[in-house]
Amino acid sequence: PATAPEAFREAMSAAVEERLDADRALIPLSGGLDSTSIAAAAAKACRSGRARSKLKAYTGLRSGDDVEAQFARSVASRLQLSHELFMPERDSLLATPMPSWYPVTQFFANGGGERSRRLYADADVVLYGSAGDSVLHPERATLLGIMRSHGLRHAIHAWRTLRSQGRSLSLGTGLGGGRQASEALTVTRADKAPSLPAWLDRGFVAECRLQERLEETLRWRPPDALHPVHPNAQFLLQWANWFWGFFPVGTRFTPPEWTDPFLDFRVLSVVFALPAEPWLHGKHLVRQAGRDELPVEVLSRPKTPAGNYVASWIEALDRTVLDGWQMSPELACFVDRGAVPPIDMSVEGSNSYLNFRPMMLQRWYSCLQDW
């Protein structure tokens, strides 16, 4: 237990250094633990001369007093990183779309505007940490379970650490174990797989077996088919829904390579060799590993969703824009325009802007001939 934070720090340092074999590296920096731990490893590698990249960090502001930006600024100052803050242009949301691999999420790319694209044009590689939540996924753990998997020393360490945090660790005698075993995974089961959006054309859905493919992707697997200590993490890593670095295509510059050090096998090996308690709950492992590198206010910060800067902009659009758009006949074999509901931002903010996507798909498609 005493060497776990150092083992994680060494693995992350090796993963980051290997990804800095480029002239210019860009780090999207939030105020959370994942991106800041990557930034700390990158800054240290460059200071020591083990990496040759010229580092730059950037943070997109959602508002002038964005708390995320305040934390990110503190980290950049501590690490002596070149750091750029920018407020995406509000009017860029409905600007002429860019050629993109992700037309239905075009508004994310448009929201960044020209300044965001300039940052990417000036980078050879982008280091981001979207897989951090999947790799460091908390799991159920008991005192006896940790003892069986990792030995008495780790079990005692987990118990003591949790007590110091004001939490407890159940004994795990196996009583009621049948119910716990059947609920061992918190991921979505096949019988609860979400339905596809109602606006997808039914013939398209049937021809490509989309509902069956969705259910297979989210199919619940019994614990014995997955990693014995970290089943949720393995499931989420195989699902891989977090890996989408949307980039324009056909632009005047070669887009940088997007890469995530949390996916490095060395990092995964260290994390999966540890008991879930206390290391993964509250990202205790990352907090301990960053004690000498990151500001105390970041290390002590509770898990906070980053949010999205485009939500208020979508809500501010005129209803005629949101509800009155016309769909090209060529898209009718994919989207049922009549089934697209009116945009309700109280819903859209929690469903990945699902019903806003057909409109952006149409805007993207309207430019396809020119591209």
mmCIF file of C-alpha atoms in Angstrom:
data_model
loop_
_atom_site.group_PDB
_atom_site.id
_atom_site.type_symbol
_atom_site.label_atom_id
_atom_site.label_comp_id
_atom_site.label_asym_id
_atom_site.label_seq_id
_atom_site.Cartn_x
_atom_site.Cartn_y
_atom_site.Cartn_z
ATOM 1 C CA PRO A 1 0.000 0.000 0.000
ATOM 2 C CA ALA A 2 2.796 2.446 0.790
ATOM 3 C CA THR A 3 4.218 2.210 -2.743
ATOM 4 C CA ALA A 4 0.956 2.258 -4.727
ATOM 5 C CA PRO A 5 0.895 6.046 -5.381
ATOM 6 C CA GLU A 6 4.511 5.976 -6.543
ATOM 7 C CA ALA A 7 3.805 2.992 -8.820
ATOM 8 C CA PHE A 8 0.894 4.865 -10.394
ATOM 9 C CA ARG A 9 2.985 8.022 -10.762
ATOM 10 C CA GLU A 10 5.785 6.091 -12.486
ATOM 11 C CA ALA A 11 3.363 4.361 -14.867
ATOM 12 C CA MET A 12 1.620 7.630 -15.740
ATOM 13 C CA SER A 13 4.978 9.363 -16.253
ATOM 14 C CA ALA A 14 6.124 6.626 -18.637
ATOM 15 C CA ALA A 15 2.829 6.753 -20.533
ATOM 16 C CA VAL A 16 2.943 10.543 -20.877
ATOM 17 C CA GLU A 17 6.624 10.677 -21.849
ATOM 18 C CA GLU A 18 6.074 8.158 -24.629
ATOM 19 C CA ARG A 19 3.253 10.324 -25.995
ATOM 20 C CA LEU A 20 5.406 13.466 -25.969
ATOM 21 C CA ASP A 21 7.571 12.338 -28.855
ATOM 22 C CA ALA A 22 6.375 15.331 -30.880
ATOM 23 C CA ASP A 23 7.367 18.959 -31.269
ATOM 24 C CA ARG A 24 4.158 20.497 -29.930
ATOM 25 C CA ALA A 25 1.745 19.015 -27.402
ATOM 26 C CA LEU A 26 -1.612 20.391 -26.322
ATOM 27 C CA ILE A 27 -3.390 19.522 -23.056
ATOM 28 C CA PRO A 28 -7.098 20.312 -22.632
ATOM 29 C CA LEU A 29 -7.053 21.299 -18.958
ATOM 30 C CA SER A 30 -10.038 21.274 -16.657
ATOM 31 C CA GLY A 31 -9.906 21.731 -12.918
ATOM 32 C CA GLY A 32 -10.410 18.004 -12.294
ATOM 33 C CA LEU A 33 -7.948 15.298 -11.339
ATOM 34 C CA ASP A 34 -7.582 13.412 -14.632
ATOM 35 C CA SER A 35 -6.349 16.167 -16.930
ATOM 36 C CA THR A 36 -4.291 17.805 -14.177
ATOM 37 C CA SER A 37 -2.465 14.542 -13.373
ATOM 38 C CA ILE A 38 -1.571 14.223 -17.059
ATOM 39 C CA ALA A 39 -0.415 17.848 -17.119
ATOM 40 C CA ALA A 40 1.756 17.301 -14.034
ATOM 41 C CA ALA A 41 3.472 14.280 -15.587
ATOM 42 C CA ALA A 42 3.993 16.136 -18.876
ATOM 43 C CA ALA A 43 5.430 19.244 -17.223
ATOM 44 C CA LYS A 44 7.807 17.161 -15.137
ATOM 45 C CA ALA A 45 8.985 15.187 -18.177
ATOM 46 C CA CYS A 46 9.710 18.369 -20.114
ATOM 47 C CA ARG A 47 11.479 20.064 -17.197
ATOM 48 C CA SER A 48 13.752 17.054 -16.757
ATOM 49 C CA GLY A 49 14.571 16.882 -20.471
ATOM 50 C CA ARG A 50 13.062 13.415 -20.863
ATOM 51 C CA ALA A 51 10.514 14.795 -23.342
ATOM 52 C CA ARG A 52 11.089 17.256 -26.148
ATOM 53 C CA SER A 53 7.601 18.635 -26.715
ATOM 54 C CA LYS A 54 6.700 22.258 -26.328
ATOM 55 C CA LEU A 55 3.709 22.113 -23.987
ATOM 56 C CA LYS A 56 0.595 24.231 -24.058
ATOM 57 C CA ALA A 57 -2.591 23.874 -22.027
ATOM 58 C CA TYR A 58 -5.946 25.399 -22.786
ATOM 59 C CA THR A 59 -9.250 25.739 -20.959
ATOM 60 C CA GLY A 60 -12.544 26.668 -22.585
ATOM 61 C CA LEU A 61 -14.606 29.006 -20.428
ATOM 62 C CA ARG A 62 -18.327 28.551 -19.977
ATOM 63 C CA SER A 63 -18.631 31.962 -18.302
ATOM 64 C CA GLY A 64 -16.420 34.780 -17.098
ATOM 65 C CA ASP A 65 -16.341 33.373 -13.550
ATOM 66 C CA ASP A 66 -16.053 29.690 -14.490
ATOM 67 C CA VAL A 67 -14.848 27.738 -11.431
ATOM 68 C CA GLU A 68 -13.215 25.078 -13.625
ATOM 69 C CA ALA A 69 -11.039 27.756 -15.201
ATOM 70 C CA GLN A 70 -9.963 29.036 -11.805
ATOM 71 C CA PHE A 71 -8.716 25.604 -10.782
ATOM 72 C CA ALA A 72 -7.092 25.041 -14.178
ATOM 73 C CA ARG A 73 -5.317 28.397 -13.927
ATOM 74 C CA SER A 74 -3.978 27.430 -10.494
ATOM 75 C CA VAL A 75 -2.598 24.143 -11.866
ATOM 76 C CA ALA A 76 -1.001 25.807 -14.888
ATOM 77 C CA SER A 77 0.677 28.371 -12.642
ATOM 78 C CA ARG A 78 1.989 25.700 -10.286
ATOM 79 C CA LEU A 79 3.340 23.622 -13.188
ATOM 80 C CA GLN A 80 4.646 26.683 -15.075
ATOM 81 C CA LEU A 81 2.648 25.698 -18.141
ATOM 82 C CA SER A 82 1.833 28.002 -20.995
ATOM 83 C CA HIS A 83 -1.931 28.272 -20.562
ATOM 84 C CA GLU A 84 -4.635 29.824 -22.729
ATOM 85 C CA LEU A 85 -8.156 30.576 -21.583
ATOM 86 C CA PHE A 86 -10.784 31.224 -24.205
ATOM 87 C CA MET A 87 -14.479 31.855 -24.275
ATOM 88 C CA PRO A 88 -15.993 30.102 -27.309
ATOM 89 C CA GLU A 89 -17.868 32.449 -29.580
ATOM 90 C CA ARG A 90 -21.553 32.319 -28.754
ATOM 91 C CA ASP A 91 -22.607 33.066 -32.325
ATOM 92 C CA SER A 92 -20.465 30.235 -33.689
ATOM 93 C CA LEU A 93 -23.010 27.618 -32.630
ATOM 94 C CA LEU A 94 -24.976 28.143 -35.842
ATOM 95 C CA ALA A 95 -22.024 29.137 -37.993
ATOM 96 C CA THR A 96 -21.380 27.327 -41.254
ATOM 97 C CA PRO A 97 -20.561 23.749 -40.201
ATOM 98 C CA MET A 98 -17.100 22.298 -40.642
ATOM 99 C CA PRO A 99 -16.419 19.012 -42.427
ATOM 100 C CA SER A 100 -16.463 16.598 -39.494
ATOM 101 C CA TRP A 101 -16.548 12.884 -38.737
ATOM 102 C CA TYR A 102 -19.226 13.600 -36.090
ATOM 103 C CA PRO A 103 -21.983 15.603 -37.803
ATOM 104 C CA VAL A 104 -24.597 14.986 -35.106
ATOM 105 C CA THR A 105 -22.377 16.614 -32.480
ATOM 106 C CA GLN A 106 -21.350 19.415 -34.795
ATOM 107 C CA PHE A 107 -22.380 22.013 -32.212
ATOM 108 C CA PHE A 108 -19.459 21.004 -29.963
ATOM 109 C CA ALA A 109 -16.988 21.653 -32.763
ATOM 110 C CA ASN A 110 -18.717 24.857 -33.837
ATOM 111 C CA GLY A 111 -18.855 26.116 -30.258
ATOM 112 C CA GLY A 112 -15.065 26.178 -30.131
ATOM 113 C CA GLY A 113 -14.839 28.630 -32.997
ATOM 114 C CA GLU A 114 -11.744 29.741 -34.861
ATOM 115 C CA ARG A 115 -9.640 30.197 -31.754
ATOM 116 C CA SER A 116 -10.147 26.575 -30.759
ATOM 117 C CA ARG A 117 -9.258 25.378 -34.260
ATOM 118 C CA ARG A 118 -6.101 27.501 -34.217
ATOM 119 C CA LEU A 119 -5.005 25.727 -31.042
ATOM 120 C CA TYR A 120 -5.408 22.352 -32.738
ATOM 121 C CA ALA A 121 -3.641 23.547 -35.866
ATOM 122 C CA ASP A 122 -0.614 24.473 -33.738
ATOM 123 C CA ALA A 123 -0.367 21.023 -32.083
ATOM 124 C CA ASP A 124 1.054 17.674 -33.157
ATOM 125 C CA VAL A 125 -0.481 15.682 -30.333
ATOM 126 C CA VAL A 126 -3.310 16.251 -27.834
ATOM 127 C CA LEU A 127 -3.116 14.558 -24.427
ATOM 128 C CA TYR A 128 -6.468 14.198 -22.767
ATOM 129 C CA GLY A 129 -7.886 12.061 -19.978
ATOM 130 C CA SER A 130 -11.409 11.054 -20.973
ATOM 131 C CA ALA A 131 -10.750 7.423 -20.035
ATOM 132 C CA GLY A 132 -9.834 8.348 -16.467
ATOM 133 C CA ASP A 133 -13.333 7.783 -15.108
ATOM 134 C CA SER A 134 -13.523 4.344 -16.745
ATOM 135 C CA VAL A 135 -10.072 3.185 -15.617
ATOM 136 C CA LEU A 136 -10.554 4.497 -12.064
ATOM 137 C CA HIS A 137 -14.094 3.207 -11.746
ATOM 138 C CA PRO A 138 -15.061 2.469 -8.113
ATOM 139 C CA GLU A 139 -16.192 -1.064 -7.350
ATOM 140 C CA ARG A 140 -17.912 -2.784 -4.464
ATOM 141 C CA ALA A 141 -15.362 -4.075 -1.961
ATOM 142 C CA THR A 142 -15.413 -5.735 1.457
ATOM 143 C CA LEU A 143 -12.756 -6.313 4.094
ATOM 144 C CA LEU A 144 -12.690 -10.092 3.532
ATOM 145 C CA GLY A 145 -12.786 -9.624 -0.245
ATOM 146 C CA ILE A 146 -9.714 -7.390 -0.162
ATOM 147 C CA MET A 147 -7.992 -9.830 2.162
ATOM 148 C CA ARG A 148 -8.660 -12.741 -0.207
ATOM 149 C CA SER A 149 -7.524 -10.847 -3.311
ATOM 150 C CA HIS A 150 -4.685 -8.711 -1.959
ATOM 151 C CA GLY A 151 -3.755 -9.941 1.511
ATOM 152 C CA LEU A 152 -4.116 -8.743 5.084
ATOM 153 C CA ARG A 153 -1.865 -5.700 4.721
ATOM 154 C CA HIS A 154 -4.002 -4.167 1.972
ATOM 155 C CA ALA A 155 -7.220 -4.971 3.853
ATOM 156 C CA ILE A 156 -5.968 -3.250 7.009
ATOM 157 C CA HIS A 157 -4.758 -0.288 4.968
ATOM 158 C CA ALA A 158 -8.156 0.064 3.288
ATOM 159 C CA TRP A 159 -9.982 -0.137 6.623
ATOM 160 C CA ARG A 160 -7.751 2.484 8.249
ATOM 161 C CA THR A 161 -7.865 4.842 5.288
ATOM 162 C CA LEU A 162 -11.631 4.719 5.066
ATOM 163 C CA ARG A 163 -11.948 5.369 8.779
ATOM 164 C CA SER A 164 -9.759 8.453 8.401
ATOM 165 C CA GLN A 165 -12.117 9.629 5.662
ATOM 166 C CA GLY A 166 -15.170 9.067 7.822
ATOM 167 C CA ARG A 167 -16.298 6.039 5.826
ATOM 168 C CA SER A 168 -16.644 2.379 6.675
ATOM 169 C CA LEU A 169 -15.854 -0.943 5.010
ATOM 170 C CA SER A 170 -18.280 -3.841 5.340
ATOM 171 C CA LEU A 171 -16.949 -7.147 6.624
ATOM 172 C CA GLY A 172 -18.203 -9.180 3.668
ATOM 173 C CA THR A 173 -19.084 -12.464 5.357
ATOM 174 C CA GLY A 174 -21.125 -13.649 2.376
ATOM 175 C CA LEU A 175 -24.500 -13.282 4.095
ATOM 176 C CA GLY A 176 -26.874 -11.941 1.481
ATOM 177 C CA GLY A 177 -24.225 -12.707 -1.087
ATOM 178 C CA GLY A 178 -26.679 -14.147 -3.601
ATOM 179 C CA ARG A 179 -28.385 -10.796 -4.064
ATOM 180 C CA GLN A 180 -25.064 -8.946 -4.143
ATOM 181 C CA ALA A 181 -23.621 -11.335 -6.721
ATOM 182 C CA SER A 182 -26.595 -10.822 -9.029
ATOM 183 C CA GLU A 183 -26.078 -7.066 -8.768
ATOM 184 C CA ALA A 184 -22.292 -7.157 -8.851
ATOM 185 C CA LEU A 185 -22.171 -4.974 -11.955
ATOM 186 C CA THR A 186 -23.711 -1.526 -11.962
ATOM 187 C CA VAL A 187 -23.617 -1.297 -15.760
ATOM 188 C CA THR A 188 -26.801 -1.431 -17.807
ATOM 189 C CA ARG A 189 -28.255 -4.869 -18.336
ATOM 190 C CA ALA A 190 -29.635 -6.009 -21.653
ATOM 191 C CA ASP A 191 -33.233 -6.022 -20.382
ATOM 192 C CA LYS A 192 -32.805 -2.363 -19.412
ATOM 193 C CA ALA A 193 -30.902 -1.219 -22.488
ATOM 194 C CA PRO A 194 -32.084 2.213 -23.630
ATOM 195 C CA SER A 195 -34.320 2.470 -26.633
ATOM 196 C CA LEU A 196 -33.077 4.140 -29.764
ATOM 197 C CA PRO A 197 -34.379 7.667 -30.415
ATOM 198 C CA ALA A 198 -37.905 7.720 -31.782
ATOM 199 C CA TRP A 199 -36.812 9.922 -34.668
ATOM 200 C CA LEU A 200 -34.625 7.253 -36.278
ATOM 201 C CA ASP A 201 -36.378 5.864 -39.351
ATOM 202 C CA ARG A 202 -37.893 2.482 -38.469
ATOM 203 C CA GLY A 203 -36.844 0.874 -41.742
ATOM 204 C CA PHE A 204 -33.255 2.021 -41.205
ATOM 205 C CA VAL A 205 -33.323 0.644 -37.649
ATOM 206 C CA ALA A 206 -34.649 -2.720 -38.801
ATOM 207 C CA GLU A 207 -32.365 -3.088 -41.821
ATOM 208 C CA CYS A 208 -29.211 -2.453 -39.791
ATOM 209 C CA ARG A 209 -30.453 -4.228 -36.621
ATOM 210 C CA LEU A 210 -29.613 -1.124 -34.580
ATOM 211 C CA GLN A 211 -31.652 -2.018 -31.481
ATOM 212 C CA GLU A 212 -30.108 -5.508 -31.305
ATOM 213 C CA ARG A 213 -26.626 -4.070 -31.752
ATOM 214 C CA LEU A 214 -27.250 -1.523 -28.991
ATOM 215 C CA GLU A 215 -28.426 -4.224 -26.609
ATOM 216 C CA GLU A 216 -25.424 -6.395 -27.421
ATOM 217 C CA THR A 217 -23.088 -3.470 -26.748
ATOM 218 C CA LEU A 218 -24.702 -2.905 -23.344
ATOM 219 C CA ARG A 219 -25.278 -6.583 -22.575
ATOM 220 C CA TRP A 220 -24.791 -7.432 -18.944
ATOM 221 C CA ARG A 221 -22.123 -10.048 -18.349
ATOM 222 C CA PRO A 222 -21.869 -12.142 -15.186
ATOM 223 C CA PRO A 223 -19.000 -11.268 -12.825
ATOM 224 C CA ASP A 224 -17.059 -14.431 -13.661
ATOM 225 C CA ALA A 225 -16.763 -13.287 -17.294
ATOM 226 C CA LEU A 226 -14.979 -10.096 -16.303
ATOM 227 C CA HIS A 227 -12.052 -9.000 -14.161
ATOM 228 C CA PRO A 228 -12.596 -10.419 -10.656
ATOM 229 C CA VAL A 229 -11.743 -7.169 -8.848
ATOM 230 C CA HIS A 230 -12.559 -4.496 -11.440
ATOM 231 C CA PRO A 231 -15.477 -5.831 -13.548
ATOM 232 C CA ASN A 232 -17.097 -2.438 -14.139
ATOM 233 C CA ALA A 233 -13.854 -0.871 -15.279
ATOM 234 C CA GLN A 234 -13.208 -3.679 -17.755
ATOM 235 C CA PHE A 235 -16.761 -3.437 -19.085
ATOM 236 C CA LEU A 236 -16.550 0.333 -19.525
ATOM 237 C CA LEU A 237 -13.163 0.127 -21.230
ATOM 238 C CA GLN A 238 -14.495 -2.419 -23.702
ATOM 239 C CA TRP A 239 -17.586 -0.308 -24.285
ATOM 240 C CA ALA A 240 -15.309 2.628 -25.131
ATOM 241 C CA ASN A 241 -18.067 5.198 -25.589
ATOM 242 C CA TRP A 242 -15.793 7.896 -24.132
ATOM 243 C CA PHE A 243 -13.255 7.900 -26.951
ATOM 244 C CA TRP A 244 -14.382 10.500 -29.447
ATOM 245 C CA GLY A 245 -11.935 13.198 -30.385
ATOM 246 C CA PHE A 246 -14.085 14.994 -32.935
ATOM 247 C CA PHE A 247 -11.976 16.573 -35.592
ATOM 248 C CA PRO A 248 -12.763 18.412 -38.784
ATOM 249 C CA VAL A 249 -11.710 16.714 -41.969
ATOM 250 C CA GLY A 250 -10.625 18.328 -45.213
ATOM 251 C CA THR A 251 -9.197 21.324 -43.374
ATOM 252 C CA ARG A 252 -6.112 23.328 -44.240
ATOM 253 C CA PHE A 253 -4.019 21.679 -41.540
ATOM 254 C CA THR A 254 -3.152 18.183 -40.459
ATOM 255 C CA PRO A 255 -5.144 17.538 -37.276
ATOM 256 C CA PRO A 256 -3.133 16.404 -34.262
ATOM 257 C CA GLU A 257 -3.179 12.898 -32.855
ATOM 258 C CA TRP A 258 -5.471 12.541 -29.843
ATOM 259 C CA THR A 259 -4.175 10.147 -27.211
ATOM 260 C CA ASP A 260 -5.132 9.236 -23.649
ATOM 261 C CA PRO A 261 -2.391 8.131 -21.206
ATOM 262 C CA PHE A 262 -5.006 6.453 -19.002
ATOM 263 C CA LEU A 263 -5.340 3.825 -21.735
ATOM 264 C CA ASP A 264 -1.660 2.923 -21.525
ATOM 265 C CA PHE A 265 -1.229 -0.714 -20.537
ATOM 266 C CA ARG A 266 1.250 0.211 -17.791
ATOM 267 C CA VAL A 267 -1.306 2.518 -16.162
ATOM 268 C CA LEU A 268 -4.056 -0.091 -16.469
ATOM 269 C CA SER A 269 -1.783 -2.758 -14.989
ATOM 270 C CA VAL A 270 -1.070 -0.703 -11.878
ATOM 271 C CA VAL A 271 -4.695 0.283 -11.317
ATOM 272 C CA PHE A 272 -6.077 -3.222 -11.872
ATOM 273 C CA ALA A 273 -3.498 -4.691 -9.479
ATOM 274 C CA LEU A 274 -4.908 -2.647 -6.579
ATOM 275 C CA PRO A 275 -8.000 -3.212 -4.454
ATOM 276 C CA ALA A 276 -10.825 -0.818 -5.249
ATOM 277 C CA GLU A 277 -10.862 0.412 -1.661
ATOM 278 C CA PRO A 278 -9.507 2.877 -0.835
ATOM 279 C CA TRP A 279 -7.723 3.646 -4.086
ATOM 280 C CA LEU A 280 -10.483 4.158 -6.619
ATOM 281 C CA HIS A 281 -13.271 5.696 -4.579
ATOM 282 C CA GLY A 282 -12.996 9.441 -4.900
ATOM 283 C CA LYS A 283 -9.869 8.824 -7.041
ATOM 284 C CA HIS A 284 -7.822 8.480 -3.883
ATOM 285 C CA LEU A 285 -4.962 6.955 -5.890
ATOM 286 C CA VAL A 286 -4.622 10.019 -8.142
ATOM 287 C CA ARG A 287 -4.862 12.377 -5.175
ATOM 288 C CA GLN A 288 -2.088 10.556 -3.329
ATOM 289 C CA ALA A 289 0.107 10.337 -6.428
ATOM 290 C CA GLY A 290 -0.219 14.073 -7.071
ATOM 291 C CA ARG A 291 0.577 15.321 -3.568
ATOM 292 C CA ASP A 292 3.937 16.839 -4.493
ATOM 293 C CA GLU A 293 2.876 18.158 -7.909
ATOM 294 C CA LEU A 294 -0.635 19.622 -7.784
ATOM 295 C CA PRO A 295 -2.187 22.441 -5.731
ATOM 296 C CA VAL A 296 -3.883 21.356 -2.535
ATOM 297 C CA GLU A 297 -7.195 22.926 -3.577
ATOM 298 C CA VAL A 298 -7.315 20.652 -6.631
ATOM 299 C CA LEU A 299 -6.294 17.514 -4.723
ATOM 300 C CA SER A 300 -8.957 18.106 -2.075
ATOM 301 C CA ARG A 301 -11.684 19.001 -4.524
ATOM 302 C CA PRO A 302 -14.656 16.601 -4.689
ATOM 303 C CA LYS A 303 -15.613 14.980 -7.965
ATOM 304 C CA THR A 304 -17.411 17.656 -9.992
ATOM 305 C CA PRO A 305 -19.029 17.162 -13.406
ATOM 306 C CA ALA A 306 -17.413 19.484 -15.910
ATOM 307 C CA GLY A 307 -20.711 20.483 -17.482
ATOM 308 C CA ASN A 308 -21.079 21.889 -20.949
ATOM 309 C CA TYR A 309 -20.721 25.423 -22.194
ATOM 310 C CA VAL A 310 -23.183 25.026 -25.081
ATOM 311 C CA ALA A 311 -26.290 24.243 -22.985
ATOM 312 C CA SER A 312 -27.271 27.852 -22.290
ATOM 313 C CA TRP A 313 -26.523 28.807 -25.911
ATOM 314 C CA ILE A 314 -28.881 26.169 -27.286
ATOM 315 C CA GLU A 315 -31.543 27.295 -24.842
ATOM 316 C CA ALA A 316 -31.120 30.896 -26.012
ATOM 317 C CA LEU A 317 -31.814 30.040 -29.660
ATOM 318 C CA ASP A 318 -35.091 31.243 -31.095
ATOM 319 C CA ARG A 319 -37.833 28.606 -31.122
ATOM 320 C CA THR A 320 -38.208 29.028 -34.879
ATOM 321 C CA VAL A 321 -34.587 27.899 -35.231
ATOM 322 C CA LEU A 322 -34.986 24.968 -32.857
ATOM 323 C CA ASP A 323 -38.352 23.693 -34.073
ATOM 324 C CA GLY A 324 -38.864 25.102 -37.572
ATOM 325 C CA TRP A 325 -35.937 23.611 -39.465
ATOM 326 C CA GLN A 326 -36.602 21.687 -42.659
ATOM 327 C CA MET A 327 -35.075 18.325 -43.496
ATOM 328 C CA SER A 328 -33.657 17.337 -46.871
ATOM 329 C CA PRO A 329 -35.545 14.515 -48.629
ATOM 330 C CA GLU A 330 -32.290 12.517 -48.840
ATOM 331 C CA LEU A 331 -32.164 12.245 -45.038
ATOM 332 C CA ALA A 332 -35.660 10.810 -44.770
ATOM 333 C CA CYS A 333 -34.317 7.247 -45.001
ATOM 334 C CA PHE A 334 -32.399 7.882 -41.763
ATOM 335 C CA VAL A 335 -34.486 10.379 -39.771
ATOM 336 C CA ASP A 336 -38.241 10.701 -39.278
ATOM 337 C CA ARG A 337 -38.609 14.485 -39.055
ATOM 338 C CA GLY A 338 -42.127 14.271 -37.635
ATOM 339 C CA ALA A 339 -40.889 12.219 -34.677
ATOM 340 C CA VAL A 340 -38.296 14.784 -33.551
ATOM 341 C CA PRO A 341 -39.832 16.352 -30.416
ATOM 342 C CA PRO A 342 -39.653 20.062 -29.551
ATOM 343 C CA ILE A 343 -36.359 20.878 -27.822
ATOM 344 C CA ASP A 344 -36.718 20.913 -24.032
ATOM 345 C CA MET A 345 -33.398 21.857 -22.438
ATOM 346 C CA SER A 346 -34.450 20.441 -19.054
ATOM 347 C CA VAL A 347 -34.286 17.090 -20.848
ATOM 348 C CA GLU A 348 -31.586 17.744 -23.446
ATOM 349 C CA GLY A 349 -28.925 18.624 -20.869
ATOM 350 C CA SER A 350 -29.155 15.124 -19.403
ATOM 351 C CA ASN A 351 -29.509 13.071 -22.597
ATOM 352 C CA SER A 352 -26.416 14.226 -24.523
ATOM 353 C CA TYR A 353 -28.554 16.645 -26.574
ATOM 354 C CA LEU A 354 -30.182 13.700 -28.307
ATOM 355 C CA ASN A 355 -33.064 15.573 -29.912
ATOM 356 C CA PHE A 356 -30.854 18.473 -30.991
ATOM 357 C CA ARG A 357 -28.754 16.161 -33.148
ATOM 358 C CA PRO A 358 -31.085 15.796 -36.168
ATOM 359 C CA MET A 359 -30.994 19.566 -36.660
ATOM 360 C CA MET A 360 -27.192 19.591 -36.621
ATOM 361 C CA LEU A 361 -27.115 16.561 -38.927
ATOM 362 C CA GLN A 362 -29.243 18.515 -41.389
ATOM 363 C CA ARG A 363 -26.967 21.562 -41.129
ATOM 364 C CA TRP A 364 -23.950 19.328 -41.774
ATOM 365 C CA TYR A 365 -25.670 17.595 -44.704
ATOM 366 C CA SER A 366 -26.654 20.911 -46.284
ATOM 367 C CA CYS A 367 -22.934 21.693 -46.781
ATOM 368 C CA LEU A 368 -21.927 18.235 -47.977
ATOM 369 C CA GLN A 369 -22.202 19.009 -51.693
ATOM 370 C CA ASP A 370 -19.957 22.097 -51.371
ATOM 371 C CA TRP A 371 -17.326 20.121 -49.439
#
